[in-house]
GROMACS .gro file of C-alpha atoms in nm:
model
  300
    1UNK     CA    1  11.105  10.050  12.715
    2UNK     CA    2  10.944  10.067  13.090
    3UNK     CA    3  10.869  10.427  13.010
    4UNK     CA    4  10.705  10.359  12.631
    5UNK     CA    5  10.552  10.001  12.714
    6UNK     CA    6  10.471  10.102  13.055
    7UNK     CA    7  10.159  10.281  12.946
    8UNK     CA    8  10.004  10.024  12.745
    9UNK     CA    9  10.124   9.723  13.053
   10UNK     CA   10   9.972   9.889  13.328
   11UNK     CA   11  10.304  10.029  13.461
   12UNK     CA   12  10.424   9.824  13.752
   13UNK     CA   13  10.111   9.565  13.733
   14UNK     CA   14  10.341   9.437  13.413
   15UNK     CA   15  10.585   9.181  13.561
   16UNK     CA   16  10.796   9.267  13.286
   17UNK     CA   17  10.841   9.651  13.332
   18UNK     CA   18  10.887   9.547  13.708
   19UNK     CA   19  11.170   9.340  13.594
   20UNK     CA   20  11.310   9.605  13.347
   21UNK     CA   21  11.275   9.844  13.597
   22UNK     CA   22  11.497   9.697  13.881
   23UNK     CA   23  11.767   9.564  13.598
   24UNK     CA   24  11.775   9.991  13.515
   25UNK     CA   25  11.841  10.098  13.899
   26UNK     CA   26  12.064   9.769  13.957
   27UNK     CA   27  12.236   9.878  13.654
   28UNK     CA   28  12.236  10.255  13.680
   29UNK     CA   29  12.368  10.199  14.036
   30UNK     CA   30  12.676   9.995  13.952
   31UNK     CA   31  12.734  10.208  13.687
   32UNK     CA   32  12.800  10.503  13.875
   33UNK     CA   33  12.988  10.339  14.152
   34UNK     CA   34  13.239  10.181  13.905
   35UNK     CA   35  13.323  10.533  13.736
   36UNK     CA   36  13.337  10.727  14.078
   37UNK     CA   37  13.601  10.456  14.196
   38UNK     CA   38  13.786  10.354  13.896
   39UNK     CA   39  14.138  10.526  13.839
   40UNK     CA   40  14.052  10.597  13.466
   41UNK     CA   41  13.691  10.641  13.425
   42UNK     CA   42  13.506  10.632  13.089
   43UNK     CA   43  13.279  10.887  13.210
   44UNK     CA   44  13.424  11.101  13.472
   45UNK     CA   45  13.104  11.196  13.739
   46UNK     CA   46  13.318  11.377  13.960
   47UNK     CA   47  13.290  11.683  13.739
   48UNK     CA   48  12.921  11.716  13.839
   49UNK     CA   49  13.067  11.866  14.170
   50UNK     CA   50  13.115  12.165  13.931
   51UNK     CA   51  12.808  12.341  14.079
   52UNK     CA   52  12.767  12.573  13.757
   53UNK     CA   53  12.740  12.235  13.579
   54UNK     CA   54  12.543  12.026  13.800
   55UNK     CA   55  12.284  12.333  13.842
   56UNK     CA   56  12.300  12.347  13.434
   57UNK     CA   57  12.294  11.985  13.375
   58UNK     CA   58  11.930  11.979  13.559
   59UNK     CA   59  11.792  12.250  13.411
   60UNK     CA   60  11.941  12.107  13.001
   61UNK     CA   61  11.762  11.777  13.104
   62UNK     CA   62  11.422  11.914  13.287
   63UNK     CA   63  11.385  12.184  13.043
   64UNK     CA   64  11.453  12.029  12.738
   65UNK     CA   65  11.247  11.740  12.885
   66UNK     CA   66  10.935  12.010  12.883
   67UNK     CA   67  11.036  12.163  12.537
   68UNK     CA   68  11.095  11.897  12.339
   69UNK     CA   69  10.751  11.739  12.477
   70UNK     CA   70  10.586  12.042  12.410
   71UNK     CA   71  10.699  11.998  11.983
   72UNK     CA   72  10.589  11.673  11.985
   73UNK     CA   73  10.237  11.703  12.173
   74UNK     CA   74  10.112  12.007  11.956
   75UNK     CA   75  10.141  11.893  11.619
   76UNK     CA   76   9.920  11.568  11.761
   77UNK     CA   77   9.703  11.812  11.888
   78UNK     CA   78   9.654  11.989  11.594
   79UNK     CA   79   9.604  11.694  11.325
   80UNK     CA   80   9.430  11.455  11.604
   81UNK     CA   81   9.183  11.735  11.756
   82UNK     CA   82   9.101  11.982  11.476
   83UNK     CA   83   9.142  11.794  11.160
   84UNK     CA   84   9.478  11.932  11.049
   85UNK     CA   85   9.720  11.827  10.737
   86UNK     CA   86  10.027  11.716  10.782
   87UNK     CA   87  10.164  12.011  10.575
   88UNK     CA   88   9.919  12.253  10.793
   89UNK     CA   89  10.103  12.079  11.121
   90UNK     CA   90  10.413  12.224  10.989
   91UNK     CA   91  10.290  12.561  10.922
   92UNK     CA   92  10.192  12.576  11.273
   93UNK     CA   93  10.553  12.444  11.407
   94UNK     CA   94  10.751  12.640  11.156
   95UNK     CA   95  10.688  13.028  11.236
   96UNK     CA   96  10.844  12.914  11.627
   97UNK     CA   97  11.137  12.743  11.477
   98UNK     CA   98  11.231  13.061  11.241
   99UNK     CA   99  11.192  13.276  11.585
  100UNK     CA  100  11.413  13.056  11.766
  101UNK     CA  101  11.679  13.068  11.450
  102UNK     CA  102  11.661  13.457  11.476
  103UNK     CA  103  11.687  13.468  11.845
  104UNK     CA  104  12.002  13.218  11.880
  105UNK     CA  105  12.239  13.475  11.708
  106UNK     CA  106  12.123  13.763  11.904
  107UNK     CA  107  12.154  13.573  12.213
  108UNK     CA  108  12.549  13.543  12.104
  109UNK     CA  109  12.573  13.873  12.031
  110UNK     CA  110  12.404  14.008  12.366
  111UNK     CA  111  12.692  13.788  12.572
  112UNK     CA  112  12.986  13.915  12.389
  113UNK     CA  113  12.794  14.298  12.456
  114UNK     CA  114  12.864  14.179  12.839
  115UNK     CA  115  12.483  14.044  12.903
  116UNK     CA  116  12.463  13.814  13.165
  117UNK     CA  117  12.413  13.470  13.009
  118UNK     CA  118  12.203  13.410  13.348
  119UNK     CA  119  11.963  13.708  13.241
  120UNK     CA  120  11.927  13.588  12.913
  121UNK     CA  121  11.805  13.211  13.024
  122UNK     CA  122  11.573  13.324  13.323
  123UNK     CA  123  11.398  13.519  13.048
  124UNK     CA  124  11.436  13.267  12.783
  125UNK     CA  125  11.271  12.992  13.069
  126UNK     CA  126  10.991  13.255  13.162
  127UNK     CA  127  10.910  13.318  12.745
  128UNK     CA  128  10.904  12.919  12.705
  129UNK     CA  129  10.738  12.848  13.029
  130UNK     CA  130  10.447  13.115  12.915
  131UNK     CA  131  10.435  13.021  12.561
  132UNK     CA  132  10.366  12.630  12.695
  133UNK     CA  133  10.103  12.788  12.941
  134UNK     CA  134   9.944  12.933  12.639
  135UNK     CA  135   9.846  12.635  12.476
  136UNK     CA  136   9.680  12.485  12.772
  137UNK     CA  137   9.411  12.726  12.727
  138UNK     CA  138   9.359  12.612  12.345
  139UNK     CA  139   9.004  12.503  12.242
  140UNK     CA  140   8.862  12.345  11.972
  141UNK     CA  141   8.748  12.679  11.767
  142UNK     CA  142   9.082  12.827  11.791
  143UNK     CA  143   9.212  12.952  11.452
  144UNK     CA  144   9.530  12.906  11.306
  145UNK     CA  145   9.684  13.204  11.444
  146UNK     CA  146   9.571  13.152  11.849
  147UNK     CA  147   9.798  12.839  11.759
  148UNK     CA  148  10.108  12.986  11.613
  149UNK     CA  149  10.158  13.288  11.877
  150UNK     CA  150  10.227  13.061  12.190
  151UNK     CA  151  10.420  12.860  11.955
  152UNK     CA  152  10.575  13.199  11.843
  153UNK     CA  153  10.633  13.264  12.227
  154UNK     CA  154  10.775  12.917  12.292
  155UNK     CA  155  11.034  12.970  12.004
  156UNK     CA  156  11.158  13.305  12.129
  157UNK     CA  157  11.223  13.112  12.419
  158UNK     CA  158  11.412  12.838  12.329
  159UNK     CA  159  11.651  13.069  12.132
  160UNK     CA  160  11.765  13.233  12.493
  161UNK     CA  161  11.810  12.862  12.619
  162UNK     CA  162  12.072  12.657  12.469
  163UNK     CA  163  12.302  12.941  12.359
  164UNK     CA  164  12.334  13.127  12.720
  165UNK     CA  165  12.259  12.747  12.888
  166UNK     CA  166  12.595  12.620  12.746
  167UNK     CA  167  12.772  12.892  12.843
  168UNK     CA  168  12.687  12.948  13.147
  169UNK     CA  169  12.721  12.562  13.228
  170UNK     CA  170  13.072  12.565  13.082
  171UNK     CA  171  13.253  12.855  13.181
  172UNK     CA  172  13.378  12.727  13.544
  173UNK     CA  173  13.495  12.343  13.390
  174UNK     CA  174  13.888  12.307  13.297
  175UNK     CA  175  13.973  12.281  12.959
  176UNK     CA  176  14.106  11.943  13.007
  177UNK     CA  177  13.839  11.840  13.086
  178UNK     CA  178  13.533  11.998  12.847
  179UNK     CA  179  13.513  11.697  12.634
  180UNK     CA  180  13.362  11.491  12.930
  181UNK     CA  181  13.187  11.716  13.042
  182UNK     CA  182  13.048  11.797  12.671
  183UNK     CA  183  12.974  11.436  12.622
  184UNK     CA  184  12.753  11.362  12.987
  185UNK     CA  185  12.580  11.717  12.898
  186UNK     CA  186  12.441  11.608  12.582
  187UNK     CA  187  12.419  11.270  12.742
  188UNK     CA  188  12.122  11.478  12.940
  189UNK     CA  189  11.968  11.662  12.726
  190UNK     CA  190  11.929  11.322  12.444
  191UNK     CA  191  11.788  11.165  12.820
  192UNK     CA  192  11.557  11.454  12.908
  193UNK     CA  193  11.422  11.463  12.522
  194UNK     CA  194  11.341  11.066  12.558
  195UNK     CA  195  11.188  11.104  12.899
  196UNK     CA  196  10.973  11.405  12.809
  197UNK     CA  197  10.783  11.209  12.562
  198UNK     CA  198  10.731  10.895  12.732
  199UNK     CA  199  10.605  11.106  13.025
  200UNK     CA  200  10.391  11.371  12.848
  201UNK     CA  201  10.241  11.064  12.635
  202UNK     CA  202  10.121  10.874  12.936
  203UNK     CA  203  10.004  11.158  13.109
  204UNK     CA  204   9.783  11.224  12.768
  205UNK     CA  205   9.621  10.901  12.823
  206UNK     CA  206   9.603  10.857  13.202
  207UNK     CA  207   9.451  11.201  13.185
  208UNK     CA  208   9.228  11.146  12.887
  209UNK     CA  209   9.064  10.862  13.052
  210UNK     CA  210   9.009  11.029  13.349
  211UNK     CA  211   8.803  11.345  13.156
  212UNK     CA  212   8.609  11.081  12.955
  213UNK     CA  213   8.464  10.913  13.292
  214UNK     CA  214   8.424  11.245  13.391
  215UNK     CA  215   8.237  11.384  13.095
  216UNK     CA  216   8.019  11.056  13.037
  217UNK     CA  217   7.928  11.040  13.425
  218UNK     CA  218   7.723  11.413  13.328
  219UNK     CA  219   7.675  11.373  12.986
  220UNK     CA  220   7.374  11.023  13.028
  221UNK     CA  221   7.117  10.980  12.794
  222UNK     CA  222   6.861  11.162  13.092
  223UNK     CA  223   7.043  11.471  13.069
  224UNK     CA  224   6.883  11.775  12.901
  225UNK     CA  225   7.219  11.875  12.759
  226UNK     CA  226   7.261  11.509  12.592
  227UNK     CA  227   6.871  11.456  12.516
  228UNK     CA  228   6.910  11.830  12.346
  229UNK     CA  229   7.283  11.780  12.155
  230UNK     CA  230   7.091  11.421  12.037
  231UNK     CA  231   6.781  11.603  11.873
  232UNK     CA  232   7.041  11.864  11.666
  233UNK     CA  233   7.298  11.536  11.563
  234UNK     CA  234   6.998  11.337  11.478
  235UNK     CA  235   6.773  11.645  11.261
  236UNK     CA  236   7.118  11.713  11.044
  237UNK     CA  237   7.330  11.352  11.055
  238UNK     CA  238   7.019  11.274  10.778
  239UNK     CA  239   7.098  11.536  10.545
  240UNK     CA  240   7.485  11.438  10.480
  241UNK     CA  241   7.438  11.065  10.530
  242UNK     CA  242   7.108  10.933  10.440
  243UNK     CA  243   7.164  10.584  10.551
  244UNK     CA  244   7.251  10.689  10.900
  245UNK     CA  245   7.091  10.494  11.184
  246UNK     CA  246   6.968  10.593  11.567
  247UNK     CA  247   7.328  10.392  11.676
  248UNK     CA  248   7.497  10.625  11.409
  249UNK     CA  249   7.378  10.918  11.615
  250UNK     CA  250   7.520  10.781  11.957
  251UNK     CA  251   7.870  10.723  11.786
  252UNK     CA  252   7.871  11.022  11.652
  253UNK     CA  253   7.787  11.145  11.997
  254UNK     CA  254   8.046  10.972  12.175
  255UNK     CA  255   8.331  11.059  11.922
  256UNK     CA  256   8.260  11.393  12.025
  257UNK     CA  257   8.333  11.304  12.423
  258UNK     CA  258   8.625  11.169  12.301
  259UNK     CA  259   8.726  11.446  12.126
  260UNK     CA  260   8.682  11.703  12.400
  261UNK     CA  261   8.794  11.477  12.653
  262UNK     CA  262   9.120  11.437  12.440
  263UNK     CA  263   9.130  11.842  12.406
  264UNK     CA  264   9.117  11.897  12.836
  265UNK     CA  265   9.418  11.607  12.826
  266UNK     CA  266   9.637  11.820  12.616
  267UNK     CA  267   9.554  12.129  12.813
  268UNK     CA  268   9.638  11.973  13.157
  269UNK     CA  269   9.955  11.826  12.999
  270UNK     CA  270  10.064  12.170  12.866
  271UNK     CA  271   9.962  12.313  13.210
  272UNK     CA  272  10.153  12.076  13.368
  273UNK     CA  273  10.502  12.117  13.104
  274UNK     CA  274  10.465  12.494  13.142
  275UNK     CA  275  10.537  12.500  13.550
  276UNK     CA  276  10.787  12.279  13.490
  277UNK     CA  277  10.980  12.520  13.271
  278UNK     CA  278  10.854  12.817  13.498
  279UNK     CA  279  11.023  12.635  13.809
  280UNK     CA  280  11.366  12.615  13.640
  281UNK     CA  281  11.427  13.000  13.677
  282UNK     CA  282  11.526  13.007  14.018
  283UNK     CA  283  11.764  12.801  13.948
  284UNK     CA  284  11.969  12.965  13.666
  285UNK     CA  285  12.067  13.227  13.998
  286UNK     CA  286  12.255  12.915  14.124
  287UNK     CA  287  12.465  12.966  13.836
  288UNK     CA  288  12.792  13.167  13.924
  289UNK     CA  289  12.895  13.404  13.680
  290UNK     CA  290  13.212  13.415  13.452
  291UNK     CA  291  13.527  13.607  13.582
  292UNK     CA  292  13.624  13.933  13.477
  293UNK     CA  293  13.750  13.925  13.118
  294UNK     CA  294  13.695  13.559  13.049
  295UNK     CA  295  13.555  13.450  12.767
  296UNK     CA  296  13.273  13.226  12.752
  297UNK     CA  297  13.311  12.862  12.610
  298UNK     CA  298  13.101  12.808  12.317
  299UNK     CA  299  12.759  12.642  12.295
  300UNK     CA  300  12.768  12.243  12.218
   0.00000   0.00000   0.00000
């Protein structure tokens, strides 16, 4: 809720998502202090002194934070920004998710050929982190296909994530104690999916607003490039709707600020969800690797 509504209340101007706020740390803060010094705890934290899964832990939450936010923002950029369908939207989405399905496997069968799972997530981070970058250079006369290679890209990516992720996360925890571990893992990555678009949506509009003032401070009714975009709206508005009026042309004008305004948002929020998928690779060297002849767990 403080993340969603905090947007639309003016963050911590909203006496409410102040309150919500402090009853999250207060809470969060007892919670973990009650299962580090309980004898039985329901959720045993002391495993995240496992370094290969505290290090993979951060990088499940921040990158699937990034990815996740990544899916949600393009199809809204797509059918908000360039007049997509809904079907169209899925087009767009679909060719990434059938590279991801074909890379998953392969990933698999790379680890039990004695790959590195380490090797195989640095690259699969550096082919998501790129893909992302990729779409913060879209524009609004990009065709179909400029769309569906970075999301080609992205997909590719995500396929060398989870698989080697989990198994590189895993492979130093006691079985007696994988099922807690399991459970707080996917704990994080639900949390970093939530997070990512409560984030990536109110850096849309924070950002948004800031390109409109932007655009409107040069774009006044004095300028040549307004005074000449006016003359072309107002010679052809006519032709396709007859009753059209001079304040017809000015909305018509300002839908268009809007619009592009809208279009630099999703590019700096891309730009932004790209480095943070690019900075997780130096981590994934933090990540010991398994011992001689054992086998990795399997991915959750």
């Amino acid at each position: 809720i403080v993340l969603d509504k905090g947007q639309r209340d003016d963050g911590f101007q909203s006496d409410f998502i102040l309150y919500l706020s402090i009853v999250s740390l207060v809470s969060l803060a007892l919670f973990i202090w009650v299962e580090v010094h309980v004898r039985h705890p329901v959720v045993d934290l002391k495993v995240l002194r496992d370094r290969n899964f505290s290090t993979g832990s951060i990088i499940m939450f921040a990158g699937f934070l990034a990815l996740f936010a990544s899916l949600v923002l393009l199809p809204l950029y797509v059918q908000k920004l360039m007049g997509y369908t809904a079907f169209w939207a899925g087009l767009v989405l679909g060719p990434g998710g059938v590279t991801a399905f074909m890379v998953m496997p392969l990933a698999g069968v790379l680890m039990r050929k004695g790959v590195n799972p380490r090797h195989l997530l640095a690259l699969g981070l550096a082919l998501a982190a790129y893909g992302v970058w990729e779409m913060s250079n879209f524009n609004l006369q990009a065709d179909i296909w400029a769309i569906i290679w970075p999301r080609v890209v992205m997909g590719a990516g995500m396929g060398l994530f989870f698989v080697p992720l989990s198994a590189a996360t895993f492979v130093t925890i006691p079985n007696e104690k994988m099922g807690n571990a399991s459970g707080l893992f996917n704990l994080l990555r639900n949390l970093g999916g939530s997070f990512g678009v409560a984030i990536s949506t109110t850096l849309l509009a924070r950002r948004s607003q800031l390109h409109q003032n932007f655009l409107v401070e040069q774009f006044t009714p004095s300028s040549s490039v307004f005074q000449q975009y006016y003359r072309i709206v107002k010679h052809f508005l006519p032709h396709r709707y007859p009753w059209a009026t001079r304040e017809s042309v000015y909305a018509l004008i300002y839908q268009e600020v809007v619009r592009q305004a809208s279009m630099l948002a999703f590019n700096d929020t891309f730009w932004i969800l790209s480095w943070v998928t690019a900075g997780l690779v130096p981590l994934t060297f933090l990540l010991k690797g398994s011992e001689k002849g054992q086998r990795p767990p399997m991915a959750h």
